[in-house]
XYZ file of C-alpha atoms in Angstrom:
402
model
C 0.000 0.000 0.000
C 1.178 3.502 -0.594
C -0.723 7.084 -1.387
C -0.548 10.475 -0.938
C -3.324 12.774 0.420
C -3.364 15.824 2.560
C -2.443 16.383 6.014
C -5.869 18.027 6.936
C -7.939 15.047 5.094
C -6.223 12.525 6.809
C -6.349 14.103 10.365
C -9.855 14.691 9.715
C -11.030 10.694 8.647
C -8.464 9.310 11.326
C -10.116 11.438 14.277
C -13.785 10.639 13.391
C -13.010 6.738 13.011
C -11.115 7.028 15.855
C -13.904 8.267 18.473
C -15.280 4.493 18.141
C -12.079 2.804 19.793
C -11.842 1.893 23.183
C -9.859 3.340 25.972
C -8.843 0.074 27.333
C -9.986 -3.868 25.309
C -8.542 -7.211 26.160
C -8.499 -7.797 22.661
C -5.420 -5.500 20.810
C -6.709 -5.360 17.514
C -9.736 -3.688 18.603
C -7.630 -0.299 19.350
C -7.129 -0.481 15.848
C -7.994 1.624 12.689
C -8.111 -0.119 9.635
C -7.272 1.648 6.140
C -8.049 0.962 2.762
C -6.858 2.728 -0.458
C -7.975 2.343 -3.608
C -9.658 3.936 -6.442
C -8.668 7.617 -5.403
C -10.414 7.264 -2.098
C -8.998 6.097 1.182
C -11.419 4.785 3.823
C -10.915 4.848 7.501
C -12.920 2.371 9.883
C -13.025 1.797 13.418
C -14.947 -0.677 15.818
C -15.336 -1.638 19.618
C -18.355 -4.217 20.619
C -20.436 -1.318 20.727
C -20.580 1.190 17.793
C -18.542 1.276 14.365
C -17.445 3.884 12.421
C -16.503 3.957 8.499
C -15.282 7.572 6.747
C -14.558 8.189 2.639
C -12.018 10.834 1.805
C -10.146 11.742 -1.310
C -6.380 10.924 -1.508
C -4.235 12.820 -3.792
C -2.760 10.008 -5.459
C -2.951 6.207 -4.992
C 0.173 4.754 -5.772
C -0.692 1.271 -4.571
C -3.891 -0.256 -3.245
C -4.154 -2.714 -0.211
C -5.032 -1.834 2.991
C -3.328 -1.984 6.615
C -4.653 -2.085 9.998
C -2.151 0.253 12.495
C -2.768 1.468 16.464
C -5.240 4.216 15.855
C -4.453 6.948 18.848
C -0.743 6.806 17.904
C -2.048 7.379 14.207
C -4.333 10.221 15.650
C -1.606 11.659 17.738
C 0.542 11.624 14.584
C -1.817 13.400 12.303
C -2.251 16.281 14.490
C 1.788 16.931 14.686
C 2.263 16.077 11.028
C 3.509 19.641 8.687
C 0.558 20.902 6.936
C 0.537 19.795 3.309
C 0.666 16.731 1.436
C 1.666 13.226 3.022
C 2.838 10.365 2.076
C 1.880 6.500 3.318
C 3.156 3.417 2.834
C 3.813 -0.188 4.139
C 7.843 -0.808 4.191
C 7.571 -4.705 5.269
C 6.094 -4.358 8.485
C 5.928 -1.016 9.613
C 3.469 1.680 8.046
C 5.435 4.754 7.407
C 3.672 8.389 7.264
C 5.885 11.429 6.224
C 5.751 15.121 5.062
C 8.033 18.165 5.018
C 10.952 16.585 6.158
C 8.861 14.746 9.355
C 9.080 10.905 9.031
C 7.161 8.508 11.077
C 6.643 4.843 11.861
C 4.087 2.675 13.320
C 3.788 -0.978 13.122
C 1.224 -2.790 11.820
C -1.003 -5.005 13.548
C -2.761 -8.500 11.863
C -5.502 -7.727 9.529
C -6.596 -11.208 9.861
C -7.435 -11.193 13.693
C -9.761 -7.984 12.915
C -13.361 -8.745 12.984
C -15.396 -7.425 9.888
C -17.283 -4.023 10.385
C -21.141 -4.665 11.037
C -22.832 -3.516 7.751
C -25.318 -0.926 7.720
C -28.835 -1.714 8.843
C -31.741 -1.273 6.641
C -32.373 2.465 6.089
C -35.397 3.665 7.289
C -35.430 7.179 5.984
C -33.594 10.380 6.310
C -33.424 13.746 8.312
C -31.899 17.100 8.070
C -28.202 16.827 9.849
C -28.585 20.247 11.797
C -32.014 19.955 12.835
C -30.916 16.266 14.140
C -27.957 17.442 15.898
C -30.015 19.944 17.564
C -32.659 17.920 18.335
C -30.429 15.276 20.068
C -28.936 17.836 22.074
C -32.288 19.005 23.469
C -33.211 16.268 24.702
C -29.814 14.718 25.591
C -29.271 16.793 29.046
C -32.270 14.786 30.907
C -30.392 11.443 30.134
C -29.290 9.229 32.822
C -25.743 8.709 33.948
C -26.117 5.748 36.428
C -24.948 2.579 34.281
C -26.596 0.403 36.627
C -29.782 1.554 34.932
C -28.942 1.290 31.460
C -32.022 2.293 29.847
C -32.240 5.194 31.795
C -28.784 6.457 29.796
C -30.270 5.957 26.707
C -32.327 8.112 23.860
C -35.672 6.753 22.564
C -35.582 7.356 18.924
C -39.055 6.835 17.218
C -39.895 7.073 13.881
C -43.876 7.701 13.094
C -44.179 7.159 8.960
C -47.525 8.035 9.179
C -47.339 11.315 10.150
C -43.282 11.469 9.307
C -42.558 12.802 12.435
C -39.129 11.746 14.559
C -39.678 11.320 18.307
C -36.530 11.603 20.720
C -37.326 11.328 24.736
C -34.761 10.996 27.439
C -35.540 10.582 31.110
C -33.138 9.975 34.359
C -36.414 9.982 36.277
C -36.191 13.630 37.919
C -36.500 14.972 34.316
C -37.835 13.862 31.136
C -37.582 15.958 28.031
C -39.088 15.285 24.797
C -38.350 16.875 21.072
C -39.903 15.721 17.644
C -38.656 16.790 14.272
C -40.029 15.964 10.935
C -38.401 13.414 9.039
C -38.522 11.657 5.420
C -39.591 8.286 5.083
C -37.788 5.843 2.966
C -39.422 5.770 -0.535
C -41.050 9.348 0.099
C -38.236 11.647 -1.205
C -36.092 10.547 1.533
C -33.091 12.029 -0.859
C -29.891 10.293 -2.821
C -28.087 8.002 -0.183
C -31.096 6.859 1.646
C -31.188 3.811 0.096
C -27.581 2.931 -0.595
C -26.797 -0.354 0.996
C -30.311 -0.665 2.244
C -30.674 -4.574 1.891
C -27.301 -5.449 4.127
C -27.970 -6.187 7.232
C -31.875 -5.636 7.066
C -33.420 -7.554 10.292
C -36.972 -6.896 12.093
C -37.657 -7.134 15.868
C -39.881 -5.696 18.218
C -40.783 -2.097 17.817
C -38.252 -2.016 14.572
C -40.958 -2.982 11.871
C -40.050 -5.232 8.775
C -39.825 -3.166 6.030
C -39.116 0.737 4.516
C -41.202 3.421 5.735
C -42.615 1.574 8.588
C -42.493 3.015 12.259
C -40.192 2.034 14.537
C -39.154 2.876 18.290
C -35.919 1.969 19.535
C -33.469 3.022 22.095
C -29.472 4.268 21.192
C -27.117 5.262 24.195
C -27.050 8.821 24.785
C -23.757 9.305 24.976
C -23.238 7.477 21.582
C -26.051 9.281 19.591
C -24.456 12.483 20.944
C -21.100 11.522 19.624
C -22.959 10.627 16.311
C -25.114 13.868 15.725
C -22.416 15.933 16.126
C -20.189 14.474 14.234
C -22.379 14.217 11.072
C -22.147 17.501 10.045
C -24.565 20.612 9.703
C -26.305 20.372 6.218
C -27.487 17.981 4.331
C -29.725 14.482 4.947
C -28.837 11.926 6.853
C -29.856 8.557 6.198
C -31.712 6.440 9.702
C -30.944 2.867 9.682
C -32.778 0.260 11.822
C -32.663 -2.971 12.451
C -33.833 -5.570 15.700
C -30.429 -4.773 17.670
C -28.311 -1.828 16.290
C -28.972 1.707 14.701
C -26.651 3.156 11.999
C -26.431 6.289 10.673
C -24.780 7.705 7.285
C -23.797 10.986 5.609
C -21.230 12.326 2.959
C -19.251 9.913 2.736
C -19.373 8.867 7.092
C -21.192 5.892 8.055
C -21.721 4.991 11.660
C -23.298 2.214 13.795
C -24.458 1.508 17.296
C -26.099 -1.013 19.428
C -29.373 -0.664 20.430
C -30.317 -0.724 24.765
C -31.902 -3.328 25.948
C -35.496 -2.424 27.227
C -38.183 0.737 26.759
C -38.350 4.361 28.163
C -41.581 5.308 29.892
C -44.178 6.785 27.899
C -44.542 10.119 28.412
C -48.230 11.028 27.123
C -50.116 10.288 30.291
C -47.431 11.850 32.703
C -46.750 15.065 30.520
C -50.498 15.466 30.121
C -51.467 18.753 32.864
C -54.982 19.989 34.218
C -55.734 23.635 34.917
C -51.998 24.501 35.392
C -50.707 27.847 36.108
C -48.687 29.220 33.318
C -45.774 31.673 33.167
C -43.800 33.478 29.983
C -40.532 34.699 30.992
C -38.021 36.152 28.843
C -35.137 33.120 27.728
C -32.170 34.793 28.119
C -32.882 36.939 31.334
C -33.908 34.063 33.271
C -31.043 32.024 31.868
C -28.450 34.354 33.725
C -31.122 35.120 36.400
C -30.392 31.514 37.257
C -27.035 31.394 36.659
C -26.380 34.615 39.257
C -28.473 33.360 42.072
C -27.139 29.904 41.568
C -23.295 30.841 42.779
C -24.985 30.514 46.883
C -26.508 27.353 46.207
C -24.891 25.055 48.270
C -24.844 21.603 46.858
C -28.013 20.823 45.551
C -29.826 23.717 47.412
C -33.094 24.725 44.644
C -33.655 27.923 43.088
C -36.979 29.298 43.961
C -39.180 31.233 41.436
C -42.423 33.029 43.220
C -44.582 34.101 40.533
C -46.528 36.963 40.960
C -49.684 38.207 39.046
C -50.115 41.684 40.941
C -46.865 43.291 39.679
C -45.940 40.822 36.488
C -42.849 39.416 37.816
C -41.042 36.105 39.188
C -38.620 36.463 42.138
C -35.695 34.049 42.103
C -33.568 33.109 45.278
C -31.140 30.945 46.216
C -29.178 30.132 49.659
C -29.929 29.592 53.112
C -30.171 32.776 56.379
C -27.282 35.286 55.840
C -26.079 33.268 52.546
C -28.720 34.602 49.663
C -29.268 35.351 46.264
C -32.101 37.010 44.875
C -33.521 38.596 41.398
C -36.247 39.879 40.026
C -37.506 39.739 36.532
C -40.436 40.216 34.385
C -42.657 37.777 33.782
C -46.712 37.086 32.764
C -49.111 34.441 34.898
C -51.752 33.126 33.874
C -54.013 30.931 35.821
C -53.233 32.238 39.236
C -52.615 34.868 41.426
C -49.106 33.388 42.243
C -47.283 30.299 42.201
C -43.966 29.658 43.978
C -41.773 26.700 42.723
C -38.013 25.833 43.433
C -35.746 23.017 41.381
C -32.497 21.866 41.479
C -30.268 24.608 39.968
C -28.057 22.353 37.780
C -31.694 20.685 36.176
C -33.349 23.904 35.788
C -29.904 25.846 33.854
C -30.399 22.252 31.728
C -33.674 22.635 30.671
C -33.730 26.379 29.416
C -30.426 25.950 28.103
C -32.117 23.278 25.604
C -34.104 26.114 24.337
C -33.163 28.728 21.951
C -36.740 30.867 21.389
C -36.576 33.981 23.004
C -39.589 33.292 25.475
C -40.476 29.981 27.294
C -43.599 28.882 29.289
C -43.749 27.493 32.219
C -46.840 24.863 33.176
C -46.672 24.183 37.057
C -48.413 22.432 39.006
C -47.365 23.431 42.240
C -44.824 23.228 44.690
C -43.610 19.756 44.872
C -45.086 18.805 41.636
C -44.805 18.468 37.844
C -43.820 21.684 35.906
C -43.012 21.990 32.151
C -40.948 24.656 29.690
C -41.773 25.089 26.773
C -40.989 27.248 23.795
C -43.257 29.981 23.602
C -42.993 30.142 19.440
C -44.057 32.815 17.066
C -46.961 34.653 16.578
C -49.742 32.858 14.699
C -47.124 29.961 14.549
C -48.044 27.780 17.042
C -47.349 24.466 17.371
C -49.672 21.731 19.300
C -48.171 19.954 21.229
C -44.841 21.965 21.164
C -41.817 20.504 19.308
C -39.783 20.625 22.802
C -41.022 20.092 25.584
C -38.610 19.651 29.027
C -40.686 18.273 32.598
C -38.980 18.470 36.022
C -40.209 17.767 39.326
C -39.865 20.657 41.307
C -39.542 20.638 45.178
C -40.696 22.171 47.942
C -39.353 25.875 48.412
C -36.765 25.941 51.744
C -38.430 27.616 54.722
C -36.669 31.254 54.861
């Protein structure tokens, strides 16, 4: 094997393989990154028992074809020392050589035949637009769990409704549950070029997957991993959903990308996000962002924030901290529903939530102290959206005795 291709190219496929690898594996091979030149392309893959990765870029030149499978953080930690420029790779008898602008380096090569093949792509399901995706992901993302004795918990429920072509991602650690749907295209129904490509490998059905293009399917994808994935897809363009009964993938100029599916099912949220006769606030996004933030800095621990709501003057008083030890702001803000309402949440759950929002008012739904309470985007004039495309619950607790 030997080609020549530019320093930024390769740094670029040789990082996003490489976020698939494992810290630590019994197994040596695994902290491996395989390449493969030919035809004017050079591909990068990557695997662990977990998630795969796959990348196309152009070289410059392919002098010879083969392929050779080399330790990929010392590759990584190469690329981002090498001289800007062109480089040159090759295999000299054992050792794969990479070198540019006078800087010459050497890693040996590791058996291709004890690496397992890369899992192919499920079938594809449909497609989405990357940055809405990304966003979307990142939404709900922040109410994920991070106990790994509850696996599910950690997880993302990714559901795909072809009937109304609407995507459905929830994530709950119990305290919190946030929910954001997006619009998506259907395989067969202009889901764009790519969509299809490779479509039959791997195809499978299971529960909640469906058994053929188009259909819906609900399935659940590590947070973490689907976090790693969105953002790494890019910001414009489709991306083709892949399903199958135990693994998602995910593809997308030239990147493909694979994961396996959690064992088990998020609770549904219909019933508990469903409110009666709440009261309901709209309060400015980005004041009560660093109203938060400022009154936060006396919380000790996991001490809440309290908002009191007030309909007499058209304001909410926050405050934080404990006798002599206090933080307090007042802002602006419309109620609806009731004279006041006083509600307190953890700090670090509440900056969460309305950082998940970008529209430059949110509503609040509560309940009451000690009860449910829900943000949500308060939209555009004569734009609204039932139910709204974001939607973030927490339990709030009872306000400290001052």
């Amino acid at each position: 094997m030997e080609f020549r291709i530019e320093r930024s190219a390769l740094a670029e496929a040789v990082a996003w393989a490489a976020r698939v690898l494992p810290v630590r594996s019994p197994v040596p091979v695994l902290g491996g990154l395989l390449l493969d030149a030919e035809g004017g392309r050079l591909r990068v893959s990557g695997l662990d028992y977990e998630a795969s990765a796959r990348i196309d870029v152009e070289a410059a030149e392919i002098l010879r074809p083969g392929k050779v499978l080399v330790m990929g953080r010392r590759l990584l930690d190469i690329c981002k020392v090498l001289p800007e420029g062109a480089v040159e790779c090759a295999v000299e008898g054992s050792r794969f050589t990479v070198s540019g602008d006078g800087a010459r380096f050497g890693l040996s090569v590791l058996p291709l035949d004890d690496y397992p093949a890369l899992p192919s792509l499920p079938r594809v399901r449909g497609a989405v637009e990357a940055a809405e995706f990304a966003a979307a992901v990142a939404d709900v993302a922040v109410a994920a769990g991070r106990d790994d004795t509850l696996p599910a918990l950690t997880g993302i429920r990714l559901g795909l409704d072809a009937g109304s072509g609407t995507m459905t991602l929830a994530a709950t650690d119990r305290y919190r549950f946030a929910v954001r749907t997006l619009p998506w295209k259907a395989a067969g129904a202009g889901a764009g070029e790519g969509a299809g490509a490779d479509a039959g490998a791997g195809a499978g059905s299971g529960a909640g997957a469906g058994s053929g293009s188009g259909e819906s399917a609900d399935v659940l994808v590590s947070a973490r991993r689907l976090t790693e994935i969105a953002r790494s897809l890019g910001r414009s363009g489709l991306v083709s959903v892949a399903l199958d009964a135990g693994s998602a993938g995910f593809e997308h100029a030239g990147m493909r990308t694979t994961v396996r599916l959690l064992d088990g099912r998020l609770p549904r949220h219909e019933k508990l996000f469903a409110m009666e006769d709440p009261a309901v606030a709209v309060v400015e996004r980005a004041r009560l962002v660093e109203a938060v933030r400022r009154v936060s800095v006396v919380a000790d621990g996991d001490g809440p924030v309290q908002l009191a709501f007030s309909a007499a003057d058209n304001s909410v008083h926050l405050q934080a901290g404990y006798e002599d030890d206090v933080a307090s702001q007042r802002l602006p803000a419309t109620l609806e529903g009731a004279r006041e309402m006083t509600v307190a949440f953890n700090p670090a759950y509440l900056a969460d939530a309305l950082a998940s929002f970008d529209e430059p008012s949110l509503r609040l739904l509560m309940m009451g102290a000690g009860q449910r309470a829900m943000i949500t985007g308060e939209g555009e004039p004569g734009r609204d959206v039932s139910p709204p495309r974001h939607r973030h619950l927490l339990m709030s607790v009872k306000p400290p005795l001052v």
